[in-house]
mmCIF file of C-alpha atoms and ligand atoms in Angstrom:
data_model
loop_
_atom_site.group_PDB
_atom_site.id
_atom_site.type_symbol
_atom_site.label_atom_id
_atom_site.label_comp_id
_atom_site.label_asym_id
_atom_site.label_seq_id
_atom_site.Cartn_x
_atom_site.Cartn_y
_atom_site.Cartn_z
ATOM 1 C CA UNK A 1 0.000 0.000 0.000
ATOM 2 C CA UNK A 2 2.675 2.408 0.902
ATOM 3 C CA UNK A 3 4.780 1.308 -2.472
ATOM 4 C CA UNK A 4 1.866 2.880 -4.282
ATOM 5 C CA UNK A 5 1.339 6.424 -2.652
ATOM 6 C CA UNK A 6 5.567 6.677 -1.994
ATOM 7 C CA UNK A 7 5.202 9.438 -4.878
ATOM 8 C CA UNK A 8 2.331 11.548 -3.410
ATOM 9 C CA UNK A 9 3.180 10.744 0.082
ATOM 10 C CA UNK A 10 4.950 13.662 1.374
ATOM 11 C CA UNK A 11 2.615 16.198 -0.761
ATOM 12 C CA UNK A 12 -0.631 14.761 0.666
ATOM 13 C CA UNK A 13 0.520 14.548 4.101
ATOM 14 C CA UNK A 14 1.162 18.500 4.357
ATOM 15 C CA UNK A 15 -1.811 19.304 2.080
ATOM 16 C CA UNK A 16 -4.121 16.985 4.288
ATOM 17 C CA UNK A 17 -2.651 18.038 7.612
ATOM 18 C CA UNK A 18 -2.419 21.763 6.691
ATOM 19 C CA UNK A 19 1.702 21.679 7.060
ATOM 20 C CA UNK A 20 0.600 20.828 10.814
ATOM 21 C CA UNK A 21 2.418 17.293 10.429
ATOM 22 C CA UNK A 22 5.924 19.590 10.175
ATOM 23 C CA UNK A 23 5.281 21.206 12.933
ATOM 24 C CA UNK A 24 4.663 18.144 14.932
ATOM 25 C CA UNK A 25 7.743 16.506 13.729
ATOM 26 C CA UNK A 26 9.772 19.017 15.219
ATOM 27 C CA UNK A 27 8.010 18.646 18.613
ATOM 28 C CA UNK A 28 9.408 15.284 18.532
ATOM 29 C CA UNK A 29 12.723 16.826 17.892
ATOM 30 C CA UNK A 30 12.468 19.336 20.531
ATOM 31 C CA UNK A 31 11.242 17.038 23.296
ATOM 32 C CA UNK A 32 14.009 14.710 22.780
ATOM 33 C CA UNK A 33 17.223 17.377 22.235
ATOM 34 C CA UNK A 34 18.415 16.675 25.298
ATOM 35 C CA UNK A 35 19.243 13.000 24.049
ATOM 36 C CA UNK A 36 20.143 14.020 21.096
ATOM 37 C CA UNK A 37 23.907 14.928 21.935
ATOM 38 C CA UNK A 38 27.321 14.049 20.017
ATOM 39 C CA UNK A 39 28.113 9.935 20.335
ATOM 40 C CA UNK A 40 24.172 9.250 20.321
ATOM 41 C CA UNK A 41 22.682 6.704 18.094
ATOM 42 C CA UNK A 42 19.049 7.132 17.123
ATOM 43 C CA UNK A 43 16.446 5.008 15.438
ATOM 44 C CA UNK A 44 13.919 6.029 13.457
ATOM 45 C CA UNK A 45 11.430 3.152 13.127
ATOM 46 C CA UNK A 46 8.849 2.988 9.817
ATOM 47 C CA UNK A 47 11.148 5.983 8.646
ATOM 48 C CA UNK A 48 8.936 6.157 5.509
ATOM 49 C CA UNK A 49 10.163 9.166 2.988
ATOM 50 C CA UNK A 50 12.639 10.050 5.447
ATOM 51 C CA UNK A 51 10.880 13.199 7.196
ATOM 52 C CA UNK A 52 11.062 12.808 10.951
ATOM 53 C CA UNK A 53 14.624 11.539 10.709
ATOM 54 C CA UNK A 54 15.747 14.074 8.608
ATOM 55 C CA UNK A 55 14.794 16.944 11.324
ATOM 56 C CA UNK A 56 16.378 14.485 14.161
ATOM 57 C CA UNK A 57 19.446 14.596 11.689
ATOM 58 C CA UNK A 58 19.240 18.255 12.098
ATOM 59 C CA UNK A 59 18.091 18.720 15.844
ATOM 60 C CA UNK A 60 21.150 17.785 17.579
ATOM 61 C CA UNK A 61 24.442 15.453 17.122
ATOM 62 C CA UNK A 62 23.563 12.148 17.315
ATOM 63 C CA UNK A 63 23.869 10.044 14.517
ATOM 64 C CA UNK A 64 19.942 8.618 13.262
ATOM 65 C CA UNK A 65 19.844 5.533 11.183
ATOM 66 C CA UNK A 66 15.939 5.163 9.309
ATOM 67 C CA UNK A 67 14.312 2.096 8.620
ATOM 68 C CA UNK A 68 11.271 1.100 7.356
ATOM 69 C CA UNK A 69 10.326 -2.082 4.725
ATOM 70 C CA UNK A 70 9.082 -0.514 2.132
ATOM 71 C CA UNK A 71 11.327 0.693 -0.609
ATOM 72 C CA UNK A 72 9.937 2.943 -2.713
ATOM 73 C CA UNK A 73 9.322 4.943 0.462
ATOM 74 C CA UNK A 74 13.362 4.415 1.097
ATOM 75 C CA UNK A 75 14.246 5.504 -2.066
ATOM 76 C CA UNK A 76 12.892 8.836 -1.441
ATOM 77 C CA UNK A 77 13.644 9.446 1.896
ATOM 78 C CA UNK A 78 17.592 8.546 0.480
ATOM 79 C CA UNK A 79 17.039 11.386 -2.594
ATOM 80 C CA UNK A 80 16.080 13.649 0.050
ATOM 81 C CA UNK A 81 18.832 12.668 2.537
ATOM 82 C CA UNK A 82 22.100 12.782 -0.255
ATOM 83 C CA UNK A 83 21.854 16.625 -0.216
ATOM 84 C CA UNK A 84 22.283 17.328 3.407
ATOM 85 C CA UNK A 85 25.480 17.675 5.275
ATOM 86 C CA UNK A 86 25.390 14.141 6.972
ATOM 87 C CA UNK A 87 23.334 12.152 5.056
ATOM 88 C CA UNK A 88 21.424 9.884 7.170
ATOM 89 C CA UNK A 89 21.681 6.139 6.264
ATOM 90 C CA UNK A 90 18.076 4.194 5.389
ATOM 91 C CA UNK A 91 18.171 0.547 6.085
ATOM 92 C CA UNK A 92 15.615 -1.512 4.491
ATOM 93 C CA UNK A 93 13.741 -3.964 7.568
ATOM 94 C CA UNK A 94 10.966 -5.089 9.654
ATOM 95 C CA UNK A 95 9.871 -3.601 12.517
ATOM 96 C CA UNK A 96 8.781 -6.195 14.248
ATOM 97 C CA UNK A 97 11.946 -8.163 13.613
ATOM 98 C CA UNK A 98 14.848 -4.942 13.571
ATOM 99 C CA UNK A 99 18.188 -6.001 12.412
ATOM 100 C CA UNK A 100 20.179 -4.226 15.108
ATOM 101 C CA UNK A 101 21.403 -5.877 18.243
ATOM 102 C CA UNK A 102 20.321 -5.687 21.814
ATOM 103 C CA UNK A 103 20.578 -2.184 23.616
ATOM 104 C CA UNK A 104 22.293 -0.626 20.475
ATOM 105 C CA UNK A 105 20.533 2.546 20.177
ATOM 106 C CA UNK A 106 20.253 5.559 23.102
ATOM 107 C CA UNK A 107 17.056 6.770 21.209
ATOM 108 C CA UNK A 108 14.159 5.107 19.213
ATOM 109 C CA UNK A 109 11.157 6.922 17.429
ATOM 110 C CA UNK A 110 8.459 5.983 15.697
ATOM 111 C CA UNK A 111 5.679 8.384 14.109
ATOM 112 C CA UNK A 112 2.559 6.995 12.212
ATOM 113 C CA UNK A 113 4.056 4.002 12.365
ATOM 114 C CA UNK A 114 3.488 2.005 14.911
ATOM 115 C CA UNK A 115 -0.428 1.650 14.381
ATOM 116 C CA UNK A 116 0.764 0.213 10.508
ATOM 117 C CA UNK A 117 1.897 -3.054 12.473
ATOM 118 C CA UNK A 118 0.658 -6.175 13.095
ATOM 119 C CA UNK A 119 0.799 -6.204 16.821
ATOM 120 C CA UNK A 120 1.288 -3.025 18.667
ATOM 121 C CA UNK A 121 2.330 -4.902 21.736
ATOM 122 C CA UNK A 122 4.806 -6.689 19.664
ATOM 123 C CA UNK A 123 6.182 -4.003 17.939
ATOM 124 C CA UNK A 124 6.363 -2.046 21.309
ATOM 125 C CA UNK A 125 8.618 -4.926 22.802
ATOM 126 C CA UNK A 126 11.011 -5.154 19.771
ATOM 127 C CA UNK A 127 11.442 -1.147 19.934
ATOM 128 C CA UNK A 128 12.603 -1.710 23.393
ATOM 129 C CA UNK A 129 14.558 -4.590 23.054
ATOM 130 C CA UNK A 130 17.268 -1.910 20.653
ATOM 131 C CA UNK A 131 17.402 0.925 23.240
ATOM 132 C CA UNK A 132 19.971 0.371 25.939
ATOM 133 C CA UNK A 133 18.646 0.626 29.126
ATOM 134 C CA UNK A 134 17.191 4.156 30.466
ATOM 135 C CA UNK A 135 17.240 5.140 26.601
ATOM 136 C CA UNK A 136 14.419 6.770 25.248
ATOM 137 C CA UNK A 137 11.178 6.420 23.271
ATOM 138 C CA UNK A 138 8.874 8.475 21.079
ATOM 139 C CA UNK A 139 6.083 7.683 19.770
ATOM 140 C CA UNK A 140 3.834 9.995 17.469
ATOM 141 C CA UNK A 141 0.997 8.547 16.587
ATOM 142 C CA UNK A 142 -2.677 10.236 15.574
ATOM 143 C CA UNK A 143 -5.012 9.674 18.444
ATOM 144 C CA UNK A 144 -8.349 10.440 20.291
ATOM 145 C CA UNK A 145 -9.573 14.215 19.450
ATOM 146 C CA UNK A 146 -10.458 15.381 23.578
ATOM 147 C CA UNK A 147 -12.832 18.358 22.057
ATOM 148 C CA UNK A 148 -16.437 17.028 22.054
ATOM 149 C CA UNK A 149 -17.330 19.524 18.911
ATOM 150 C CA UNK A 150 -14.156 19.654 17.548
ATOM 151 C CA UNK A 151 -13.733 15.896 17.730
ATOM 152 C CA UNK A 152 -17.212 15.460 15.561
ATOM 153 C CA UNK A 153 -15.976 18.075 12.709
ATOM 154 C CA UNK A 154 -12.974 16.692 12.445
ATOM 155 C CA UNK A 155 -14.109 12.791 12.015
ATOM 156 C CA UNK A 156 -16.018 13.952 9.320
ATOM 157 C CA UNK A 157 -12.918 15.888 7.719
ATOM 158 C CA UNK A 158 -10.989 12.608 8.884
ATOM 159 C CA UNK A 159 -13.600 10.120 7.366
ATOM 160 C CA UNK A 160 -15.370 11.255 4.300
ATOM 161 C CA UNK A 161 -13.323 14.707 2.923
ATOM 162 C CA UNK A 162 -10.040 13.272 3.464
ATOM 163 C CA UNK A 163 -9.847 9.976 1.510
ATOM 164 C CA UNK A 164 -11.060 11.686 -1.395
ATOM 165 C CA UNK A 165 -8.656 14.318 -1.753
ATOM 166 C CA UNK A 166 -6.071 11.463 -0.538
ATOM 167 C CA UNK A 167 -7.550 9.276 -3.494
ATOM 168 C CA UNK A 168 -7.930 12.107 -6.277
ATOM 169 C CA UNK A 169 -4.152 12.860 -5.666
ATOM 170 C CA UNK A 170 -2.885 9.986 -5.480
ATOM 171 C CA UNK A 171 -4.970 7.746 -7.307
ATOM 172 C CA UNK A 172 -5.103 4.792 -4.262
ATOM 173 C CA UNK A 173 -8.273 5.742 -2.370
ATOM 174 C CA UNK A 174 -7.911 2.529 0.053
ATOM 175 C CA UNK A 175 -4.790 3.604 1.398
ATOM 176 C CA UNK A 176 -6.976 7.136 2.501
ATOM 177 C CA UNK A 177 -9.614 4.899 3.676
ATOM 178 C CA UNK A 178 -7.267 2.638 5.472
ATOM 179 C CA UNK A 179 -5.994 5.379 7.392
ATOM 180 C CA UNK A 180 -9.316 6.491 9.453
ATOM 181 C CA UNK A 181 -10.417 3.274 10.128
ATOM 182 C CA UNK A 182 -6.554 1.885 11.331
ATOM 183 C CA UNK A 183 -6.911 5.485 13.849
ATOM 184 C CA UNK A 184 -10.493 4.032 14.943
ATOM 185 C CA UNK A 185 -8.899 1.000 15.952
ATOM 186 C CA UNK A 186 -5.860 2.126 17.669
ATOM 187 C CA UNK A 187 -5.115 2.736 21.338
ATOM 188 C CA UNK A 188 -6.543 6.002 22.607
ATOM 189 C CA UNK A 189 -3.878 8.066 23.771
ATOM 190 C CA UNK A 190 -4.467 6.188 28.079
ATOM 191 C CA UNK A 191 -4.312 2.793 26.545
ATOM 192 C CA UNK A 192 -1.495 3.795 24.184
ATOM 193 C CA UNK A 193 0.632 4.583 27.506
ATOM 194 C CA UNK A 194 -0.595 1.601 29.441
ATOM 195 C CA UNK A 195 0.751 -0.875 26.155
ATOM 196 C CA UNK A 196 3.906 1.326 26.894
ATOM 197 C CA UNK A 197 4.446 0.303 30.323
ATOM 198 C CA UNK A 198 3.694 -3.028 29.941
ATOM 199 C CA UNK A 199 6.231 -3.432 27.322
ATOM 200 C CA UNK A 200 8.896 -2.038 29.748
ATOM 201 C CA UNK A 201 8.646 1.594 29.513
ATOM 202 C CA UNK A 202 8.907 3.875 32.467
ATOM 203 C CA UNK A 203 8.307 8.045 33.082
ATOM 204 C CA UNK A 204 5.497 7.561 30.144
ATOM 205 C CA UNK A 205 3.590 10.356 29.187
ATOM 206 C CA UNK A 206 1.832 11.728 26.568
ATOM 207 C CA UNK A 207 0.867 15.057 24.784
ATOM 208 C CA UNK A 208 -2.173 16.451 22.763
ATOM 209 C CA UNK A 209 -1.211 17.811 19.808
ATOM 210 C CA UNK A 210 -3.680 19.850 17.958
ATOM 211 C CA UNK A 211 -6.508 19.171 20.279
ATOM 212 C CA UNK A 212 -5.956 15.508 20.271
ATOM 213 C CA UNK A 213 -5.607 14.699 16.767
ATOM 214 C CA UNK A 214 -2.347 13.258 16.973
ATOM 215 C CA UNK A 215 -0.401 12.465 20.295
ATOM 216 C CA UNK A 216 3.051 12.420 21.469
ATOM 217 C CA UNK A 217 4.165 9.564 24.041
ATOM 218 C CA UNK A 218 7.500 9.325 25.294
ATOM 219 C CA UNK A 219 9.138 7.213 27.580
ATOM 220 C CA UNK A 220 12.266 5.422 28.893
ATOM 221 C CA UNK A 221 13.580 1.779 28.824
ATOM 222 C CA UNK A 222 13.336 -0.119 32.534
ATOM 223 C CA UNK A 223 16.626 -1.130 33.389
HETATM 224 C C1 SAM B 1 2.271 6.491 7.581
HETATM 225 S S1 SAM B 1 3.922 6.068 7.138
HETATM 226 C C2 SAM B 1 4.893 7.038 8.271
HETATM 227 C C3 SAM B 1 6.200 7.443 7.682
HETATM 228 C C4 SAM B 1 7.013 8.457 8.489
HETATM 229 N N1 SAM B 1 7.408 7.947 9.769
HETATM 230 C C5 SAM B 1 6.283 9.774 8.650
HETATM 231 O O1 SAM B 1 6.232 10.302 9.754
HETATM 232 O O2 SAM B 1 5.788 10.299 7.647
HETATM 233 C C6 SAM B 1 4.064 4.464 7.793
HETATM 234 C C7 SAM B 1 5.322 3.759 7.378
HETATM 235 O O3 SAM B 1 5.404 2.552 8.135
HETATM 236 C C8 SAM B 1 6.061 1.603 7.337
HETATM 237 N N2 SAM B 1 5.833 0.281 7.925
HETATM 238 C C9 SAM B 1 4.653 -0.316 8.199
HETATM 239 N N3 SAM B 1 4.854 -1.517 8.753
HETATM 240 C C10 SAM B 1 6.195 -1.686 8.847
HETATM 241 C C11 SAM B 1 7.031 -2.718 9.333
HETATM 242 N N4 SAM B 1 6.510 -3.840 9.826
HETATM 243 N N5 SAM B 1 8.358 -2.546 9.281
HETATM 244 C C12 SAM B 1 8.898 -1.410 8.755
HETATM 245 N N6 SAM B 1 8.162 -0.397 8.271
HETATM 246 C C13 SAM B 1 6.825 -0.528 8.314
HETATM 247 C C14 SAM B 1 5.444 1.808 5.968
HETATM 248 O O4 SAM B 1 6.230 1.261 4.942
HETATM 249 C C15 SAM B 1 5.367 3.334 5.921
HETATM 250 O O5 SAM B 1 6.501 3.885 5.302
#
């Protein structure tokens, strides 16, 4: 599915979101500078075209490392990535099955990603499994709107304006469908931080981003 929107992707996801999705990229990048320091390693989980990563890259000195399994969705994020100073490597993998070993990463992140996989639970486990202990997590991830009239406006936006403009654009309308109903059936943003401890995350919390729309979770990995 993602092979056949890689092209539009990036486009649609600023025209849909109103350039908001930039904005809460960077949040991500904010929130976790203080990680982000020289001799850091940082994985960015269902990297996609490379966007999230990319403002890591910029955000601090670590070194980030992108993966996600679909190429097409590589190849881009790599175009983008060959003209900055430190281009950021893009491995092709699984995320429920990462190719890195134990405890090799300080940082992981994973935005609009982690609802995409087969088991959240699972998924949650392997993303810990990379970060050495008392490294951290971030997940961004679109959520539970909290505004009762807000909420109602924008399910309609969410449900029945957006996969059309998704599917005029770029020509797959079931990958614009798929995306409201995979947010109807993911973890509100109480649950989402619940899977996180049980996985073996401490100091979770979360934040509402644009009313609820999205949310941002962070964490750290139990000893
Ligand atoms: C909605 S996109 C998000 C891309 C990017 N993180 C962003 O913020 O725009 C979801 C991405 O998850 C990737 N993905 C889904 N399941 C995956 C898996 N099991 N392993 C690796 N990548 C996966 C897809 O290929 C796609 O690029």
């Amino acid at each position: 599915m993602f092979a056949g929107i890689a092209g539009r992707y990036d486009l649609l996801n600023h025209l849909l979101s109103g350039n908001v999705d930039k904005s809460w990229r960077r949040l991500v990048a904010r929130t976790l500078r203080p990680s982000l320091v020289e001799g850091a390693r940082v994985l960015d989980v269902a990297c996609g075209t490379g966007d999230l990563s990319l403002v890591l890259e910029g955000a601090g000195e670590a070194r980030v490392v992108g993966l996600d399994f679909c190429r097409p969705m590589l190849e881009i994020a790599r175009r983008k990535a060959a003209s900055g100073a430190r281009p950021v490597p893009f491995v092709e993998g699984d995320a429920l099955r990462l190719p890195f070993a134990d405890c090799s990463f300080d940082v992981v992140t994973i935005a609009f990603g982690l609802r995409n996989l087969a088991s959240v639970e699972d998924g949650l486990r392997e993303l810990r499994r990379i970060l050495r202990p008392a490294g951290r997590i971030a997940v961004l991830e679109f959520s539970d709107p909290v505004v009762p009239g807000f909420r109602a406006l924008f399910r309609f936006y969410f449900t029945r304006v957006l996969p059309r403009i998704g599917g005029l654009v770029s020509g797959s309308r079931g990958a614009y469908e798929y995306l409201p109903d995979s947010v109807s059936k993911f973890p509100d943003q109480k649950r989402l931080a619940a899977l996180m401890r049980e996985a073996g995350f401490e100091e979770v919390a979360y934040k509402n981003l644009t009313g609820g729309i999205a949310a941002l979770h962070t964490g750290a990995r139990t000893p």
